[in-house]
Coordinates of C-alpha atoms in Angstrom, one line a residue:
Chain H
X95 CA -19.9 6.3 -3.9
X96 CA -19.9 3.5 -6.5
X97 CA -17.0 1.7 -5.2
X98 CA -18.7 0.7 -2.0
X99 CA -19.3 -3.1 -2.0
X100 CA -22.5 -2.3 0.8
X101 CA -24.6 1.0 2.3
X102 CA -26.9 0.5 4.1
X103 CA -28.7 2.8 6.4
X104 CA -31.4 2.0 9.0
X105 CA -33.3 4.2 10.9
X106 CA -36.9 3.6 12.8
X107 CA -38.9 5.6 10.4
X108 CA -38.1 4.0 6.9
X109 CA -38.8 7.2 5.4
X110 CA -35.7 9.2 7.3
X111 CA -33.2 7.1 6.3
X112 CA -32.2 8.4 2.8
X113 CA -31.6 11.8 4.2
X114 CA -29.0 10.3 6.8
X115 CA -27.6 8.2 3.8
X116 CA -27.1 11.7 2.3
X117 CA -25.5 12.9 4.9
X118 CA -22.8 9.7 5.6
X119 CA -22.1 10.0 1.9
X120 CA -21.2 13.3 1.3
X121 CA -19.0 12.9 4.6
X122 CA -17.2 9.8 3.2
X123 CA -17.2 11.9 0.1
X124 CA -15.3 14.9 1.9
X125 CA -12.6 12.9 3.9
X126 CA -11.9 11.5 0.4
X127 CA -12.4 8.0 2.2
X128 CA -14.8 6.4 -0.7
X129 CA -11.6 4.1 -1.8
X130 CA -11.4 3.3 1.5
X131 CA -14.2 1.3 3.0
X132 CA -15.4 -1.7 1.6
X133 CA -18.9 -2.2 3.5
X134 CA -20.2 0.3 5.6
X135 CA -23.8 -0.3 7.8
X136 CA -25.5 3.0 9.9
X137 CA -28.3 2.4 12.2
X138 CA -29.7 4.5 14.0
X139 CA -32.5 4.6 16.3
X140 CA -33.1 8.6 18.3
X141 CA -36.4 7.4 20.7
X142 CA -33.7 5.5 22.3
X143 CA -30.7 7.9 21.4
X144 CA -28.2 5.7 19.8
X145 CA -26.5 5.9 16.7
X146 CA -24.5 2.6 15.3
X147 CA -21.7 2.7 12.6
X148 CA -19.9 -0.5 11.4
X149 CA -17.6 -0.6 8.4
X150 CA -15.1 -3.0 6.6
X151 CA -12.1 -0.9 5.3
X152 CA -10.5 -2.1 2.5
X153 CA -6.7 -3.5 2.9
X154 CA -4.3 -0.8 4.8
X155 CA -1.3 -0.2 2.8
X156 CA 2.0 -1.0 4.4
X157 CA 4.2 2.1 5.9
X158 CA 6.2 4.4 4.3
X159 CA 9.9 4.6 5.2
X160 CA 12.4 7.0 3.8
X161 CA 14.9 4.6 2.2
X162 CA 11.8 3.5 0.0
X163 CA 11.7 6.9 -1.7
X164 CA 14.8 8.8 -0.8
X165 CA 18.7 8.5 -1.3
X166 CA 20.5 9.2 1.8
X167 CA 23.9 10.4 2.1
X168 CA 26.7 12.5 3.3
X169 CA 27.5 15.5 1.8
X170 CA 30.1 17.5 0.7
X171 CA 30.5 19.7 4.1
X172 CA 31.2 18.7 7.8
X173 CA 28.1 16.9 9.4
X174 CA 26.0 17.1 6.3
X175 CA 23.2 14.5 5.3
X176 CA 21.9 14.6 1.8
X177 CA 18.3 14.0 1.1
X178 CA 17.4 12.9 -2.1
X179 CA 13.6 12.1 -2.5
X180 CA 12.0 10.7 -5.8
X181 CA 8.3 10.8 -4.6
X182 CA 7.5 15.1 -4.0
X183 CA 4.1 13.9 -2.4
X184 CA 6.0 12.7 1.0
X185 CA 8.0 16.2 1.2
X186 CA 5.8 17.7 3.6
X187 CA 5.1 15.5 6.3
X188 CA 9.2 14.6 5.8
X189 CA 9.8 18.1 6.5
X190 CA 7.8 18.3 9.5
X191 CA 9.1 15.1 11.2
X192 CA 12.9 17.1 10.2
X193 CA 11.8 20.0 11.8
X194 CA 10.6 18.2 14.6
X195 CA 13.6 16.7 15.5
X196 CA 16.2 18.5 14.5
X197 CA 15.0 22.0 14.2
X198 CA 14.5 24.6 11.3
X199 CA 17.7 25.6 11.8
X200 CA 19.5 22.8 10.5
X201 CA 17.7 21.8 7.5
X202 CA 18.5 23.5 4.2
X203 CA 16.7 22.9 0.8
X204 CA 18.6 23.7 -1.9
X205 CA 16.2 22.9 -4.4
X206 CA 12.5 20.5 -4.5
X207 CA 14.1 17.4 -4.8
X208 CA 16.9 18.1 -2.0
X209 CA 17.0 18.1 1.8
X210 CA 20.9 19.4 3.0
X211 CA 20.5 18.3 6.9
X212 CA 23.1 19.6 9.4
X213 CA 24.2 17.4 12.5
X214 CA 26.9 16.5 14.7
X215 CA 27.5 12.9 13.9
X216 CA 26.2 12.1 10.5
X217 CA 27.1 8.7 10.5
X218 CA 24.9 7.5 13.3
X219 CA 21.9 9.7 11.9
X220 CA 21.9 8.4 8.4
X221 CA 21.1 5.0 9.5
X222 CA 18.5 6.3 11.7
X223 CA 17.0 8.0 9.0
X224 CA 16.9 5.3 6.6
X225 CA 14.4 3.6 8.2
X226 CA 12.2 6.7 9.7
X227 CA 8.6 6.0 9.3
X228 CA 7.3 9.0 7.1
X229 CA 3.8 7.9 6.7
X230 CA 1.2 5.3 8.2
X231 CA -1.7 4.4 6.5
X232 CA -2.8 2.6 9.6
X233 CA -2.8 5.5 11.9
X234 CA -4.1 7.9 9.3
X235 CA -7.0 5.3 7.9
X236 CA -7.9 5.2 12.2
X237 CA -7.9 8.9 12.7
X238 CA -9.8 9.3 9.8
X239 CA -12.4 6.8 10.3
X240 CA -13.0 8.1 13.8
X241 CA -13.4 11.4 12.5
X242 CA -15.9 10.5 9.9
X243 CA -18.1 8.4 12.6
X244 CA -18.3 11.6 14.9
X245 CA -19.5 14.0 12.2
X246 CA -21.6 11.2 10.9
X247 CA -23.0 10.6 14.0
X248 CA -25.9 12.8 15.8
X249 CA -24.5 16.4 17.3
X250 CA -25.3 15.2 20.9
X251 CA -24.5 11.7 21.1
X252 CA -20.7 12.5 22.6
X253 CA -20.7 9.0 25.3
X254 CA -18.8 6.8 22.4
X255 CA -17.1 3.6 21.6
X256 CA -15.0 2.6 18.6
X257 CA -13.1 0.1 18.0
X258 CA -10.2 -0.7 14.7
X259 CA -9.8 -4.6 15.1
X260 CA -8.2 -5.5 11.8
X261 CA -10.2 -3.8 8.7
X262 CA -13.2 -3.7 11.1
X263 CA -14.2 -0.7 12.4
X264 CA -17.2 -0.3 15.2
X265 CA -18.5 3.1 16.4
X266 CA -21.6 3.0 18.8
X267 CA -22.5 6.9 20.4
X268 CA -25.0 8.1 22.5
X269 CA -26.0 10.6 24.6
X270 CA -27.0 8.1 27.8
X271 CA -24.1 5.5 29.5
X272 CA -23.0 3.3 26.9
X273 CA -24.8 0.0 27.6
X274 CA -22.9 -3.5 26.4
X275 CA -25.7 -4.7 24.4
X276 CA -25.4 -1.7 22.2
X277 CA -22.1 -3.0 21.4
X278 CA -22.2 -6.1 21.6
X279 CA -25.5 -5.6 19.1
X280 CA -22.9 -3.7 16.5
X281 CA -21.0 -6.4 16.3
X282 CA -23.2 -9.0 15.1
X283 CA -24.1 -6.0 12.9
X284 CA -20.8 -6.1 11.7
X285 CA -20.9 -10.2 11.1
X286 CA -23.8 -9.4 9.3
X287 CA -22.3 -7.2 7.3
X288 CA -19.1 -8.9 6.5
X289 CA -21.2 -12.4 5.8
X290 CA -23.9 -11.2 3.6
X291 CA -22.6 -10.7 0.3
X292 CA -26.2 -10.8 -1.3
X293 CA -26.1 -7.5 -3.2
X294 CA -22.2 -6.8 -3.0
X295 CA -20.0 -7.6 -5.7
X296 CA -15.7 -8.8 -4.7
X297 CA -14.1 -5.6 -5.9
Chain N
X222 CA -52.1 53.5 8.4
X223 CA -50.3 50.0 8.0
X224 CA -46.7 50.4 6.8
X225 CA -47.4 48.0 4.1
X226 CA -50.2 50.1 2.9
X227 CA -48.0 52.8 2.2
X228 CA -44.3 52.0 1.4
X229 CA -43.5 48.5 -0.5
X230 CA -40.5 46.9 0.1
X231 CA -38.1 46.4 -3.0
X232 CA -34.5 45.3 -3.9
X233 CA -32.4 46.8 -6.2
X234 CA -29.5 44.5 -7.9
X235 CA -27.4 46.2 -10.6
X236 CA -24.1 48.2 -11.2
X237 CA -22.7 50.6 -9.6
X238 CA -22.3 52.7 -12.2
X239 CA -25.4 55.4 -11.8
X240 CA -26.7 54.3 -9.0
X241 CA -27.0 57.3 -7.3
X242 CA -29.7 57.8 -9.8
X243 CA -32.3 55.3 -7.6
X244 CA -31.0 56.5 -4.5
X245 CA -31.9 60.0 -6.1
X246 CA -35.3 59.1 -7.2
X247 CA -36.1 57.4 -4.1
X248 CA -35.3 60.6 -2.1
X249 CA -37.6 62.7 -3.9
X250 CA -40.5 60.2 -3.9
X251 CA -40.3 60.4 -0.1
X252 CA -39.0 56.3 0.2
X253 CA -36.4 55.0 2.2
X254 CA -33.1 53.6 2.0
X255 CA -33.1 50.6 4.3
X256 CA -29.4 48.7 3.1
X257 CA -26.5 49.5 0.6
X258 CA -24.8 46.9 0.0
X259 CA -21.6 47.5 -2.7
X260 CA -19.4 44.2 -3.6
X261 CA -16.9 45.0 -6.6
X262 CA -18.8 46.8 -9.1
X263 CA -22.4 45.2 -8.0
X264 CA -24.6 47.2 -5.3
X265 CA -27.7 45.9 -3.7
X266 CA -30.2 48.0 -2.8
X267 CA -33.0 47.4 0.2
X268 CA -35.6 50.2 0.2
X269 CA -39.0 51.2 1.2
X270 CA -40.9 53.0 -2.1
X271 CA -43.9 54.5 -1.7
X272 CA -46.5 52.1 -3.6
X273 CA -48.0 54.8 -6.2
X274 CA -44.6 55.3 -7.5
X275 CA -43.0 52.0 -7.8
X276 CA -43.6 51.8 -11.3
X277 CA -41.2 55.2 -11.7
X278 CA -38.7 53.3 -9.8
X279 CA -39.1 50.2 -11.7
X280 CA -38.6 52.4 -15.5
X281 CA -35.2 54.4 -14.2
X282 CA -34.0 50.2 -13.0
X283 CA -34.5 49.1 -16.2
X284 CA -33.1 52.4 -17.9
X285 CA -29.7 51.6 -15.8
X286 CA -29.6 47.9 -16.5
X287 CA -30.8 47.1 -13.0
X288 CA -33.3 44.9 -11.8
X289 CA -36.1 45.5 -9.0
X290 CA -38.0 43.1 -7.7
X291 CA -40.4 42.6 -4.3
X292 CA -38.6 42.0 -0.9
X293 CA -41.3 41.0 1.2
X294 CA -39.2 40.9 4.3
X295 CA -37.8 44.3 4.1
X296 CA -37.5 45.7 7.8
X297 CA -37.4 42.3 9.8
X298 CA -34.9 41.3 11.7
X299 CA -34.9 37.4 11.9
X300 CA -33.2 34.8 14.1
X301 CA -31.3 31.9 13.1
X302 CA -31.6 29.4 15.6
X303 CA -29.5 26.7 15.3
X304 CA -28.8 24.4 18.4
X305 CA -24.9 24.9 18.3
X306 CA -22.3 26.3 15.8
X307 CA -20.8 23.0 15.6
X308 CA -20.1 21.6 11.6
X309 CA -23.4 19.7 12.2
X310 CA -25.5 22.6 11.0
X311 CA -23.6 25.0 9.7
X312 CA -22.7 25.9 7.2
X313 CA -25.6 24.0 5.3
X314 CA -28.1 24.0 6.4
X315 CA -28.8 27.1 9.3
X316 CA -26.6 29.4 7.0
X317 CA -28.3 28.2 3.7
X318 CA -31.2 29.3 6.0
X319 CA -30.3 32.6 6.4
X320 CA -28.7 33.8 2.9
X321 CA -32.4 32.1 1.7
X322 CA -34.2 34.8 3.9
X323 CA -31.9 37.8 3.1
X324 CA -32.4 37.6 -0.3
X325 CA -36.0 38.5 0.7
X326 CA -34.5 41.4 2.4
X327 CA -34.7 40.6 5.6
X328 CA -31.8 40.8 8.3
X329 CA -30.7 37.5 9.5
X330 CA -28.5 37.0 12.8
X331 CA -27.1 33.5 13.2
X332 CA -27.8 32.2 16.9
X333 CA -25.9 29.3 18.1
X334 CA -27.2 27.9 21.3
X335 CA -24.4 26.7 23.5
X336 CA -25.9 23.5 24.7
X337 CA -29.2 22.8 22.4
X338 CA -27.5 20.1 21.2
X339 CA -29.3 16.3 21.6
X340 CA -32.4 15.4 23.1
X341 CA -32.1 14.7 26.5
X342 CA -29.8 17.5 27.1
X343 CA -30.8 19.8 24.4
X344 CA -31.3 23.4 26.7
X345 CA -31.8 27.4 26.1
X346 CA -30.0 29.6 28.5
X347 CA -31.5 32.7 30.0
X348 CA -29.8 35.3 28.0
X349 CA -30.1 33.3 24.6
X350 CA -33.9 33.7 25.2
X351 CA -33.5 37.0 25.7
X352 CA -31.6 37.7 22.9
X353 CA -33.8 36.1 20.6
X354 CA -36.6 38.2 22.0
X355 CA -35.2 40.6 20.4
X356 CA -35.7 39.6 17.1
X357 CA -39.1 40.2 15.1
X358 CA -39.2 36.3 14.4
X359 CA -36.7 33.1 15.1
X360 CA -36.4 30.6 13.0
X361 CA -35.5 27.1 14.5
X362 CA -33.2 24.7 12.1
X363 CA -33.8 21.0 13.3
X364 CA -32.4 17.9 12.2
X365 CA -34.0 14.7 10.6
X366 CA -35.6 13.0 13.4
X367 CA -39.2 13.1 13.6
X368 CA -39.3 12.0 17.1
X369 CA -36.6 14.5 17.8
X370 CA -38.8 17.6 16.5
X371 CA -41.7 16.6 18.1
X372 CA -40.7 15.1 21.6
X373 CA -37.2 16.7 22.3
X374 CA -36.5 19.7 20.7
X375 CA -39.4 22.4 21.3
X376 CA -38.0 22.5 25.0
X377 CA -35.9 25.5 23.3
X378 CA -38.9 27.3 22.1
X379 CA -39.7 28.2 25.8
X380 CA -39.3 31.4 27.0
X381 CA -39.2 32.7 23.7
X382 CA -42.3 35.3 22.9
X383 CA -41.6 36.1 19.1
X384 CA -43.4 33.8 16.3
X385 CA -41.3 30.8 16.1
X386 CA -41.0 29.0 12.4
X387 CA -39.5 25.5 12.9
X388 CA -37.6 23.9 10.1
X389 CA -36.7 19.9 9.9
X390 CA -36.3 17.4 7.7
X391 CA -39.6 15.0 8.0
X392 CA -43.2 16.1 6.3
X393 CA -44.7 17.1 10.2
X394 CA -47.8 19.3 10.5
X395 CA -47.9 22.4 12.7
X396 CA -49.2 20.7 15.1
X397 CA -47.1 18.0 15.5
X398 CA -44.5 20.5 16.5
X399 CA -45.3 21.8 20.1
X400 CA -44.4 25.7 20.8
X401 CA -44.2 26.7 16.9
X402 CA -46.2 29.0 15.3
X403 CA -45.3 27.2 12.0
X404 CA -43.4 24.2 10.8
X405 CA -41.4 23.8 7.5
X406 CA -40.1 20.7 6.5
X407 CA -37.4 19.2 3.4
X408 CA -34.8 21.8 5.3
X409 CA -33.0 18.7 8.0
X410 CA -29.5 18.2 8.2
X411 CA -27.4 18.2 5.0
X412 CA -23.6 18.2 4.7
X413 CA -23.8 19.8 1.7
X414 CA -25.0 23.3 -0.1
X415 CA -28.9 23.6 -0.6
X416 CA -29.2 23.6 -4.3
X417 CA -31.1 20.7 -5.5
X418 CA -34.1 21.4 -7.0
X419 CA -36.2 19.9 -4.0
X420 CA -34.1 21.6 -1.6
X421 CA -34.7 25.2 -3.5
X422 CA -38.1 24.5 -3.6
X423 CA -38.4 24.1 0.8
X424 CA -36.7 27.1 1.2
X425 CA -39.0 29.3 -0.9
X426 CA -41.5 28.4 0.8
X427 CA -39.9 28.7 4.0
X428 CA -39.6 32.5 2.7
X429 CA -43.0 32.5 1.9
X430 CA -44.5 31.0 5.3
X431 CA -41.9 33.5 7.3
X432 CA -43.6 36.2 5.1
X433 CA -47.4 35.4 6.3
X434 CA -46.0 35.3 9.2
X435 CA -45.0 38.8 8.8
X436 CA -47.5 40.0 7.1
X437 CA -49.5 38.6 10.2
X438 CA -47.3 40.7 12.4
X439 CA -47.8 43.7 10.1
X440 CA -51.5 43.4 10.5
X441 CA -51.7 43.2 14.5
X442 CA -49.5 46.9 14.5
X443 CA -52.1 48.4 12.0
X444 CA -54.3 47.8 14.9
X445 CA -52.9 49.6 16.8
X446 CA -50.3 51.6 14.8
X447 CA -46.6 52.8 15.8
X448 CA -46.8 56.1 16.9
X449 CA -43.9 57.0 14.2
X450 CA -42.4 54.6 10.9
X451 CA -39.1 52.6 11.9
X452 CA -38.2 53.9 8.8
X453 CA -38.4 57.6 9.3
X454 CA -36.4 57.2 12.8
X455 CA -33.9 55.1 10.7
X456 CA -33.4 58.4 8.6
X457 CA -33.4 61.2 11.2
X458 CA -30.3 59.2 13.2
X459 CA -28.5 58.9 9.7
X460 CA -29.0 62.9 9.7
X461 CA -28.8 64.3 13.3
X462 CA -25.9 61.6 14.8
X463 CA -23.6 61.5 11.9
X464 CA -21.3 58.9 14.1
X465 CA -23.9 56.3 12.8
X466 CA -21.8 56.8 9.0
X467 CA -18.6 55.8 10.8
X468 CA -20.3 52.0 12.1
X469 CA -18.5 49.3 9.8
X470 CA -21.1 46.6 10.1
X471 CA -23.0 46.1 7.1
X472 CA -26.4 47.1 8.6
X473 CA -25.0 49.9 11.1
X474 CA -29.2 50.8 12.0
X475 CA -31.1 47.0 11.3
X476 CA -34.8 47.7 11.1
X477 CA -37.7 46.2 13.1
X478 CA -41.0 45.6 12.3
X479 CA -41.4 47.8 15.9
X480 CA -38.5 49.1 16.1
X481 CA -34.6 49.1 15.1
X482 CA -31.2 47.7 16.8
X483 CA -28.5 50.6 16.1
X484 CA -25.3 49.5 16.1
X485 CA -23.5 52.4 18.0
X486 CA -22.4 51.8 22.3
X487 CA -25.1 52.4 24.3
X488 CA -23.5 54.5 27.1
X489 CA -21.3 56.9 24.7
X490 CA -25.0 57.2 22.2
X491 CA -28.3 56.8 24.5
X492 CA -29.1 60.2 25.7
X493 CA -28.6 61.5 22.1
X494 CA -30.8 59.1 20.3
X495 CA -33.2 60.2 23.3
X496 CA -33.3 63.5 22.4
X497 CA -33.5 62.9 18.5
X498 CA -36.0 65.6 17.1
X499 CA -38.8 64.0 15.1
X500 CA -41.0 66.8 15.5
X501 CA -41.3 69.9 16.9
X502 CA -41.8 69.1 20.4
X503 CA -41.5 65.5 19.7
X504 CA -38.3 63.7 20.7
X505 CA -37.4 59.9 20.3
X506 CA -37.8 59.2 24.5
X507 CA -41.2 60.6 23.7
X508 CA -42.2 57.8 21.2
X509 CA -40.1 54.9 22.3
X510 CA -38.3 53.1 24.8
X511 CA -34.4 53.0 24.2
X512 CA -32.8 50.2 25.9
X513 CA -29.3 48.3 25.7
X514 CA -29.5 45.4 23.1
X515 CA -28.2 42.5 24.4
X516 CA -26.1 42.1 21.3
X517 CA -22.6 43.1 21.8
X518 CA -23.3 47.1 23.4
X519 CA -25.7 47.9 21.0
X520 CA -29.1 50.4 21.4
X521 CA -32.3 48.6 21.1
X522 CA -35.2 50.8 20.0
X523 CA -38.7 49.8 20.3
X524 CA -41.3 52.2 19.2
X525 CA -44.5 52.8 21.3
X526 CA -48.1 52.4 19.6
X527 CA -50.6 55.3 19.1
X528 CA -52.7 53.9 22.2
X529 CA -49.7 55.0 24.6
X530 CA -48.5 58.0 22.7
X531 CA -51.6 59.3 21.7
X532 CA -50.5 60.7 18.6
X533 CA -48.6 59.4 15.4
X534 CA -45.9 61.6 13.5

């Protein structure tokens, strides 16, 4: 957990925070997220049933498209595209958007490196694949933030808001109706956060 | 006479290899096999010895490389109680929980309520109370929230009759903790396996409060003994209804401090377990009540005490 900038966990007895800190740590830990966030801020208070999460993630990396890792062209038989990819670590969630759209079927893979693709008009596809979005860090940084604020949070707190506004993320959950100074109270917790730079050091 | 008084609870861990040997010795010494447990070419061992001839027991362990030691909470069957079986509690720390108490010997089922979740809505249904009746104890696993444990969450202790041991996070006294018979605390909400020192530390002596509270238990029956040991019914349905050798569960007849849960269908196995000789003259319907567990279609046994029987076998 060393390469967050700020943790900080609040809760109304002083002495039942470091247990909770434990707990958003080793989650952060799990969803491999530590590289992620910047700043992150937990407060939580249970006589009133709320549980706050604020965080600063750290900048998203731009998207992935196939031209940036593959070469694409036709091959030797009639209505074949030739995948060439350079980075392996893309392959599978390549091969599932393939699958997706064109089928098992028509997808061949002669060896690790190689995707033989089958279609009917290979022309029009390749310059659709070129620029196919394989990966987005965006979507995949939101999912996984969201996910890590609901097993962070308390087991019955399931009324929640979150919000991804830039590299700011809010989560607020309880087990009431959400109230708007709950939110509105997470986001000058979020200021606070992102202003004070007391005990934080500019990675 | 107690049970304790007579037959100690012990755990064997060792190799395979020869271990009919203890399984021998313990035959002829008149003590019980409670739980075989084989993984690979390891076998564990739960059994009742007679007291005045542990020490025999203890020689042939050491002859075959094996290792005895005290299981204090042989012949319990205890409750898990965790307020769902969402990722929130398990697998650390209701499960840590559990595998804690069963290397005591005991029997652990894990109970997941389906809505004991929160505060405000945290509730027990009907036949999750009932089912944890059933059990000899329950133990609770709370989270990290004071105010939780003492204001919110002992609704779920009610309509539950067994002793209840409560486990949280915060340092809480008993009596902060409305409903339990005992509270434990350093076991709250972790996301990750118990093994820290601290952590170690709670759950021994979470083993060791659940184990007054058994002994507690044990006492209140001497009063007012079982007309016949759990034990020596376990035996005589391993003998007289062989189907019992064909059950696949790891503990096919789980032992009770009053009784046992036999893992067999109720309809297809009740009037036989009725008339199971203990005696002569002396069937099992004449000593206890025989009832469908609510677990799955399983028999629940629950033996009567000497002042309704009369007599003790």
């Amino acid at each position: 957990m060393a390469t967050l900038e700020k943790f900080v966990v609040e809760t109304t007895v002083e002495e039942e925070a470091p247990p909770y800190r434990k707990i958003v740590s080793d989650i952060i830990s799990d969803l491999g997220m530590a590289g992620r966030i910047a700043k992150i801020k937990v407060a939580i208070r249970p006589e009133d049933s709320l549980f706050q999460l604020v965080a600063v993630v750290r900048g998203v990396l731009p998207q992935v498209i196939l031209k940036d890792f593959a070469e694409i062209q036709k091959g030797d038989h009639e209505g074949e595209i030739l995948i060439t990819i350079s980075v392996e670590k893309h392959l599978p969630r390549l091969l599932q958007i393939l699958w997706d759209r064109y089928g098992r079927d028509s997808l061949e893979q002669p060896d690790r490196w190689t995707i033989s693709l089958f279609v009917d008009n290979p022309e029009e596809e390749i310059g659709s694949l070129e620029n196919l979005v394989v990966d987005d860090p965006r979507r995949t940084l939101k999912s996984n933030l969201a996910d890590m604020a609901i097993r962070v949070a308390p087991e019955g707190f399931r009324v929640r808001y979150h919000s991804l506004n830039g590299n700011n993320f809010i989560f607020v959950a309880s087990e009431d109706t959400m109230q708007k100074e709950w939110i509105d109270e997470a986001h000058t917790m979020l200021k606070e956060l992102k202003g004070d730079d007391a005990s934080g050091s500019s990675a | 006479m107690p049970v304790a008084a007579v037959l100690e609870p012990y755990v064997y861990e060792g190799g395979v290899h020869k271990h009919g040997l203890i399984i021998e010795l313990l035959e002829d010494l008149g003590g019980y096999l409670v739980q075989s447990t084989p993984a690979a070419t390891e076998i564990n061992l739960v059994m009742l010895i007679p007291r005045k001839d542990v020490p025999l027991m203890e020689e042939l362990a050491k002859n075959i490389l094996g290792k005895l030691t005290r299981a204090p909470l042989t012949g319990t069957e205890i409750a898990v109680v965790s307020p769902t079986l969402a990722y929130h509690h398990l697998p650390h720390s209701a499960c840590d929980v559990a595998e804690h108490l069963r290397r005591d010997g005991a029997n652990t089922n894990m109970l997941g309520l389906a809505r004991g979740m929160g505060r405000r809505v945290a509730l027990s249904q009907d036949y999750e109370r009932k089912l944890i009746n059933e059990h000899d104890i329950a133990v609770y696993s709370f989270g990290n929230f004071s105010d939780c444990i003492m204001n919110k969450k002992p609704k779920l202790f009610s309509g539950v009759d067994v002793p209840i041991v409560a486990t949280g996070g915060p340092d809480l006294s008993t009596d902060d903790v409305e409903g339990a018979d005992v509270y434990v605390g350093g076991i709250g909400r972790v996301s990750h396996r118990l093994r820290n020192e601290g952590e170690i530390d709670s759950l021994d002596v979470l083993n060791k409060t659940v184990g007054e509270v058994v002994d507690k238990l044990r006492e209140e029956i001497s009063r007012d003994p079982l007309a016949v040991l759990p034990a020596r019914v376990m035996k005589e349905i391993k003998e007289q209804v062989p189907e019992i050798n064909d059950v696949l569960t790891p503990a096919p007849i789980t032992l009770q401090l009053d009784g046992m849960r036999v893992k067999l269908p109720f309809d297809q196995f009740h009037e036989k377990l009725e008339q199971l000789d203990l005696d002569e003259d002396v069937s099992l319907s004449d000593v206890a009540n025989i009832m469908p567990s609510k677990m799955k279609d399983y028999i629940l046994i629950k033996i009567r005490r000497r002042s309704e029987t009369g007599f003790t076998i």
